[in-house]
Amino acid sequence: MALSDRLPLEAGKVGAVVGFAIPIWFTLFAINENIWNWLLFAQFRLDPTNPIVESIRFFVYDSIKIFLLLAGIIFVATVARSFMSIERTRALLGGKRAGLGNVAAAALGIVTPFCSCSAVPAFIGFVSAGIPVGVTMSFLIASPLINEIAIGLLWSLFGWEIALLYVAAGLTIAIVAGFVIGLMKPERWVESFVFETRIGGQIVDPSRGLSFRERVQMGVEETQSILRKVWIYVLVGIAIGAVIHGWAPADFFAAVAGPDNPFAVVIAVVMGIPLYSNAAGVMPIVEVLFTAGIPMGTLLAFMMAVVALSLPELVLLKRILKLPLLGIFVAVVASGIVVIGYSFNAIVGG
Amino acid sequence: MDIKILGPGCTNCVTLERITHEALAQLGIDATVGKVTDIQDIMAYGVMSTPGLVIDDVVVFSGRVPTPTRVRELITAAANPSA
């Protein structure tokens, strides 16, 4: 019996999303900036040059903009990704060798829905399908590093060129790092039980047998659940951003992380690793720091470090990877991010 | 009814366990709810994306935290196989 046979869906939800939510989304997005200018300056006659007024205007405008973008991006990404799963990626990568396998694994890492808490079973599942450890590492690096929310937000805030550069940069790190790790005979640094684990039962592929209605429903559920988790971080991020935006101590940021500080990217990465947040929480801060004059590469490096390297995931991976491989994993990803930060700054020109 | 939550102990698995207990209480269905945290045991069910929900040794859901409504539906469906 397929899952869809016995799951009655709330009737009309698909129709409501398509018929109402989408037009409302576009309308709100279109009028968001002007309505606040009209309300604050034309109606309340507030002084646009006052930093407090400007901070408030920025806060309401930016909150609505970021939440609209987040909702739209999460919904679209979830529906698109519902066609993929770890199980399916595993089948696609089965029998792939190093080289092409690393490229495929990194690319699949972007589109496969993956939570860091599944890192261990996914790793074992891949290895048991005969996928080399280096190829598996390409997947494990690409998956958190190239975040679909980050792609969407970068695209809408900074343009498609920056979003494309971000994807290309993340893919490069994942492919090269996985390939290099593969050359080091990494199997000796993987706990032996990983190779002994046999996958039993019938493998359940969550991406199969879903109707379009169910995929839309998943998109709605996922959007609600992520927004419920991150809204407070996003608001705090925007609030910090609004204060910086209103007062803009540009000299301070220029001195600490501006184009003239050669260590800016390294500082950004070192600061970003212990911080762990969703891409959604970092983005508002990134947006404001960019307008405050911090170069894009430095900000991307910070964001990638926050999103890609997290302590909870490392603790989980410790169960299957011995310290040398875990160390190499962190070192390779961190240095990859640093290199990308500097290259970005050199290309985009700050 | 025998329910098992598959997962290495992450937040999602704790959430799923709570939702399952709530669903059982609301439906008034008696069931044992166990946790499977050992990776090898999880893999033995063929589950690679946690959390997973197993009812009477059948994996009915994996890869995400299902909504409370869906958990109720899954439990009801398993309790009345003919429906």
XYZ file of C-alpha atoms in Angstrom:
433
model
C 0.000 0.000 0.000
C 1.491 3.325 -0.995
C 1.774 5.965 1.670
C -0.440 8.267 -0.385
C -3.368 5.834 -0.282
C -3.877 6.174 3.388
C -3.040 9.785 3.990
C -6.105 11.939 3.544
C -4.967 15.481 2.878
C -6.548 18.580 4.130
C -8.770 19.384 1.211
C -8.180 22.597 -0.647
C -4.712 23.235 0.709
C -3.098 23.024 -2.705
C -5.747 25.301 -4.141
C -5.263 27.781 -1.315
C -1.507 27.909 -1.851
C -1.772 28.379 -5.601
C -4.834 30.604 -5.619
C -4.198 32.906 -2.671
C -0.765 32.606 -1.124
C 1.214 33.143 -4.323
C -0.565 36.359 -5.480
C -0.491 37.719 -1.907
C 3.228 36.995 -1.699
C 3.976 38.940 -4.879
C 1.738 41.849 -3.895
C 3.300 42.211 -0.453
C 6.780 41.969 -1.907
C 6.014 44.649 -4.483
C 4.481 47.204 -2.107
C 6.711 46.525 0.933
C 9.240 49.331 0.430
C 6.876 52.074 -0.729
C 4.234 51.474 1.902
C 6.649 52.181 4.754
C 8.091 55.243 3.073
C 4.551 56.498 2.561
C 3.428 55.686 6.095
C 6.462 57.004 7.996
C 7.404 60.021 5.919
C 4.179 61.163 4.229
C 1.678 60.258 6.956
C 3.595 60.494 10.227
C 5.934 63.172 8.821
C 8.969 61.621 10.464
C 12.414 62.876 9.597
C 14.086 60.429 7.185
C 17.558 61.634 8.200
C 17.027 60.755 11.856
C 18.983 57.546 12.585
C 16.278 56.195 14.910
C 13.598 56.680 12.258
C 15.829 55.124 9.636
C 16.554 52.132 11.891
C 12.831 51.565 12.501
C 12.009 51.902 8.825
C 14.780 49.479 7.945
C 13.649 47.005 10.605
C 10.018 46.754 9.487
C 10.864 46.846 5.801
C 13.680 44.324 6.064
C 11.787 41.952 8.398
C 8.915 41.672 5.960
C 11.246 41.331 3.010
C 13.393 38.615 4.626
C 10.391 36.638 5.894
C 8.687 36.790 2.499
C 11.890 35.663 0.810
C 12.435 32.891 3.350
C 8.897 31.570 3.019
C 9.062 31.616 -0.787
C 12.508 30.046 -0.947
C 11.844 27.306 1.624
C 8.578 26.395 -0.078
C 10.054 26.189 -3.577
C 13.197 24.379 -2.372
C 11.213 21.822 -0.375
C 8.879 20.994 -3.223
C 11.827 20.677 -5.606
C 13.833 18.571 -3.171
C 10.924 16.262 -2.389
C 11.925 14.458 -5.581
C 15.284 13.582 -4.025
C 16.311 11.621 -0.957
C 19.411 10.173 0.658
C 18.253 6.749 -0.515
C 17.956 7.881 -4.092
C 21.298 9.701 -4.058
C 22.885 6.553 -2.649
C 21.522 4.527 -5.557
C 22.735 7.147 -8.056
C 26.235 7.234 -6.578
C 26.564 3.461 -6.244
C 29.521 2.164 -8.267
C 30.952 5.637 -8.929
C 34.725 5.964 -8.677
C 36.792 8.869 -7.378
C 36.934 11.815 -9.752
C 33.597 11.791 -11.524
C 32.108 10.373 -8.324
C 33.283 13.411 -6.355
C 31.676 15.751 -8.890
C 28.399 13.817 -8.829
C 28.414 13.555 -5.039
C 28.994 17.292 -4.587
C 26.247 18.157 -7.074
C 23.803 15.729 -5.434
C 24.771 17.238 -2.081
C 23.041 20.469 -3.119
C 19.726 18.927 -4.103
C 19.397 16.095 -1.581
C 17.380 16.959 1.521
C 19.782 16.314 4.375
C 19.956 17.172 8.033
C 23.219 16.960 9.889
C 21.627 14.493 12.328
C 21.421 12.026 9.425
C 25.135 12.350 8.682
C 26.030 9.057 10.347
C 23.377 6.779 8.801
C 23.922 8.442 5.435
C 27.667 7.849 5.683
C 27.186 4.177 6.544
C 24.549 3.785 3.839
C 26.878 5.257 1.208
C 29.872 3.170 2.248
C 27.764 0.012 2.316
C 26.730 0.721 -1.283
C 30.396 0.614 -2.256
C 30.749 4.389 -2.581
C 34.381 5.361 -1.767
C 34.981 7.325 1.453
C 36.408 10.293 -0.488
C 33.269 10.498 -2.662
C 31.092 10.241 0.450
C 33.066 13.111 1.987
C 32.368 15.252 -1.101
C 28.676 14.748 -0.406
C 29.010 15.445 3.319
C 30.913 18.677 2.644
C 28.706 19.976 -0.172
C 25.444 19.286 1.573
C 25.698 21.815 4.418
C 28.127 24.134 2.634
C 25.882 24.879 -0.340
C 22.661 25.753 1.383
C 19.541 26.267 -0.711
C 18.282 29.038 1.536
C 21.615 30.818 1.188
C 21.440 30.445 -2.607
C 17.956 31.912 -2.728
C 18.716 34.798 -0.390
C 22.007 35.642 -2.113
C 20.215 35.617 -5.442
C 17.442 37.940 -4.322
C 19.633 40.272 -2.251
C 22.809 40.475 -4.347
C 21.939 39.129 -7.794
C 22.387 35.817 -9.585
C 26.084 36.319 -10.272
C 26.925 36.240 -6.554
C 24.627 33.247 -6.019
C 26.282 31.398 -8.901
C 29.767 32.216 -7.606
C 28.739 30.897 -4.195
C 27.521 27.601 -5.678
C 30.638 27.253 -7.842
C 32.866 27.983 -4.847
C 31.088 25.454 -2.633
C 31.213 22.778 -5.334
C 34.930 23.389 -5.826
C 35.672 22.943 -2.123
C 33.555 19.790 -1.887
C 34.969 18.162 -5.018
C 38.638 18.986 -4.332
C 38.439 18.205 -0.610
C 36.705 14.859 -1.189
C 39.166 13.956 -3.927
C 42.216 14.859 -1.800
C 40.818 12.924 1.183
C 40.227 9.965 -1.140
C 43.913 9.930 -2.096
C 44.956 9.600 1.563
C 43.522 6.082 2.030
C 40.890 7.408 4.414
C 39.404 3.954 5.065
C 41.925 3.460 7.886
C 40.367 6.425 9.723
C 36.833 5.084 9.571
C 35.582 2.961 12.497
C 35.560 -0.656 11.400
C 31.917 -1.298 12.320
C 30.922 1.002 9.474
C 32.180 -1.558 6.955
C 30.519 -4.410 8.819
C 27.076 -2.846 9.063
C 24.583 -4.544 6.781
C 21.517 -2.693 5.665
C 18.462 -4.762 6.287
C 14.779 -4.446 5.743
C 13.288 -2.872 2.716
C 14.906 0.425 1.932
C 12.245 3.087 2.170
C 12.719 5.948 -0.248
C 10.802 8.935 1.147
C 10.868 10.683 -2.240
C 8.845 7.977 -4.009
C 5.112 7.629 -4.372
C 4.199 11.193 -3.486
C 1.504 13.046 -5.357
C 1.893 16.687 -6.321
C -0.585 17.605 -3.585
C 1.580 15.880 -1.016
C 4.678 17.688 -2.236
C 2.907 21.039 -1.945
C 1.730 20.003 1.505
C 5.318 19.117 2.447
C 6.409 22.540 1.242
C 3.807 24.244 3.420
C 4.710 22.129 6.464
C 8.438 22.632 6.029
C 8.035 26.391 5.564
C 6.000 26.596 8.774
C 8.391 24.405 10.724
C 11.581 26.225 9.649
C 10.070 29.680 10.158
C 8.882 28.615 13.606
C 12.425 27.538 14.437
C 14.363 30.491 13.032
C 12.070 33.538 13.292
C 13.618 34.793 16.516
C 17.173 34.526 15.125
C 16.103 36.285 11.981
C 14.484 39.113 13.946
C 17.566 39.463 16.178
C 19.731 39.471 13.055
C 17.608 42.173 11.438
C 17.535 44.196 14.681
C 21.333 44.156 14.874
C 21.326 45.013 11.203
C 18.894 47.897 11.754
C 21.089 49.424 14.454
C 24.177 49.125 12.266
C 22.161 50.487 9.361
C 20.915 53.536 11.259
C 24.178 54.479 12.938
C 26.619 52.683 10.628
C 29.925 52.818 12.492
C 31.547 52.251 9.149
C 35.013 53.120 10.400
C 34.891 50.316 12.931
C 33.890 47.665 10.415
C 36.270 48.972 7.818
C 39.095 48.686 10.343
C 38.173 45.202 11.594
C 36.982 43.508 8.450
C 37.282 46.012 5.634
C 39.155 45.551 2.370
C 42.359 46.915 3.905
C 42.665 44.271 6.602
C 44.534 41.320 5.064
C 43.423 38.975 7.853
C 39.736 39.840 7.544
C 38.733 36.570 5.871
C 40.639 34.430 8.376
C 39.083 36.352 11.271
C 35.641 35.891 9.729
C 36.099 32.115 9.399
C 37.537 31.683 12.905
C 34.586 33.680 14.272
C 32.112 31.705 12.194
C 33.101 28.121 13.122
C 31.939 28.117 16.783
C 28.779 30.017 15.837
C 26.166 27.729 14.488
C 23.072 29.045 12.922
C 20.769 28.482 10.052
C 21.641 30.362 6.865
C 18.382 32.246 7.397
C 19.668 33.756 10.636
C 23.008 34.881 9.216
C 21.684 36.444 6.032
C 20.180 39.660 7.454
C 23.477 40.425 9.195
C 25.405 39.656 6.020
C 23.156 42.008 4.056
C 23.701 44.908 6.427
C 27.439 44.347 6.852
C 27.712 44.394 3.070
C 26.076 47.802 2.884
C 28.412 48.874 5.718
C 31.323 48.266 3.377
C 32.581 44.792 4.251
C 33.611 42.938 1.102
C 31.446 40.106 -0.224
C 34.156 37.438 -0.001
C 34.726 38.103 3.687
C 30.992 37.881 4.358
C 30.555 34.717 2.319
C 33.449 33.124 4.196
C 31.806 34.048 7.485
C 28.462 32.675 6.375
C 29.921 29.431 5.011
C 31.866 28.863 8.233
C 28.749 29.399 10.337
C 26.580 27.127 8.210
C 28.986 24.356 7.152
C 30.992 23.545 10.253
C 28.985 22.835 13.342
C 30.001 21.280 16.623
C 26.911 19.030 16.933
C 27.603 17.487 13.544
C 31.264 16.916 14.412
C 30.268 15.160 17.639
C 27.987 12.837 15.649
C 30.629 12.174 13.011
C 33.125 11.305 15.759
C 31.198 8.047 16.181
C 32.283 6.821 12.766
C 35.338 8.885 11.855
C 38.590 8.717 13.779
C 40.209 11.964 14.822
C 42.683 12.294 11.906
C 39.893 12.194 9.324
C 37.691 14.494 11.395
C 40.633 16.914 11.719
C 41.342 16.750 7.993
C 37.643 17.334 7.292
C 37.549 20.504 9.409
C 40.937 21.751 8.186
C 40.156 21.183 4.516
C 36.729 22.797 4.691
C 37.965 25.768 6.748
C 40.935 26.445 4.478
C 38.733 25.999 1.419
C 36.413 28.657 2.776
C 39.337 31.011 3.454
C 40.677 30.559 -0.086
C 37.211 31.233 -1.507
C 36.836 34.339 0.650
C 40.053 35.832 -0.684
C 39.330 34.817 -4.290
C 35.874 36.368 -4.042
C 37.298 39.605 -2.720
C 39.835 39.607 -5.549
C 37.194 38.892 -8.228
C 34.302 41.035 -7.006
C 36.725 43.710 -5.879
C 35.066 44.383 -2.527
C 0.806 -1.891 18.924
C 4.564 -1.577 18.998
C 6.046 1.750 17.973
C 9.730 2.529 17.595
C 11.405 5.874 17.006
C 14.591 5.532 14.981
C 17.268 8.150 15.507
C 20.626 8.749 17.141
C 19.184 11.125 19.721
C 18.994 14.377 17.816
C 16.391 17.093 18.409
C 14.204 15.774 15.599
C 13.989 12.336 17.207
C 13.004 13.817 20.569
C 10.330 15.891 18.824
C 8.987 12.861 16.991
C 8.829 10.877 20.236
C 6.859 13.647 21.936
C 4.453 13.964 18.987
C 3.922 10.192 18.978
C 3.104 10.111 22.690
C 0.676 12.994 22.259
C -0.978 11.317 19.269
C -1.440 8.065 21.180
C -2.945 9.917 24.124
C -5.364 11.809 21.862
C -6.414 8.675 19.999
C -6.671 6.642 23.178
C -4.571 3.864 21.658
C -2.396 1.734 23.864
C 1.083 1.178 22.505
C 4.631 0.676 23.617
C 6.943 3.385 22.347
C 10.587 2.418 22.181
C 13.662 4.179 20.930
C 16.261 2.741 18.593
C 19.413 4.822 18.895
C 22.083 2.380 17.806
C 23.159 3.202 14.278
C 23.512 -0.417 13.254
C 20.007 -1.216 14.477
C 18.635 1.811 12.623
C 20.355 0.697 9.453
C 18.867 -2.764 9.922
C 15.491 -1.150 9.182
C 16.901 0.246 5.937
C 16.542 3.807 7.202
C 19.225 6.280 6.147
C 17.479 9.536 6.888
C 16.399 9.986 10.478
C 14.126 10.330 12.292
C 12.185 7.245 11.350
C 8.843 6.004 12.643
C 8.304 2.264 12.842
C 4.904 0.775 13.650
C 4.768 -3.002 14.204
C 8.138 -3.440 12.498
C 7.134 -1.517 9.367
C 8.844 1.770 8.560
C 5.944 4.147 7.921
C 7.798 7.449 7.822
C 11.382 8.644 7.622
C 13.490 11.620 6.710
C 11.537 14.412 8.393
C 9.523 15.133 11.498
C 5.934 14.467 10.426
C 3.190 16.804 11.599
C 1.060 15.675 14.574
C -1.870 15.241 12.170
C 0.133 12.894 10.008
C 1.340 10.865 12.984
C -2.277 10.443 14.098
C -3.201 9.332 10.584
C -0.347 6.839 10.440
C -1.234 5.368 13.828
C -4.936 5.192 12.942
C -4.126 3.532 9.634
C -1.946 0.953 11.365
C -4.599 0.306 14.009
C -7.312 -0.289 11.380
C -5.551 -2.069 8.499
C -8.797 -2.516 6.589
C -9.760 1.160 6.585
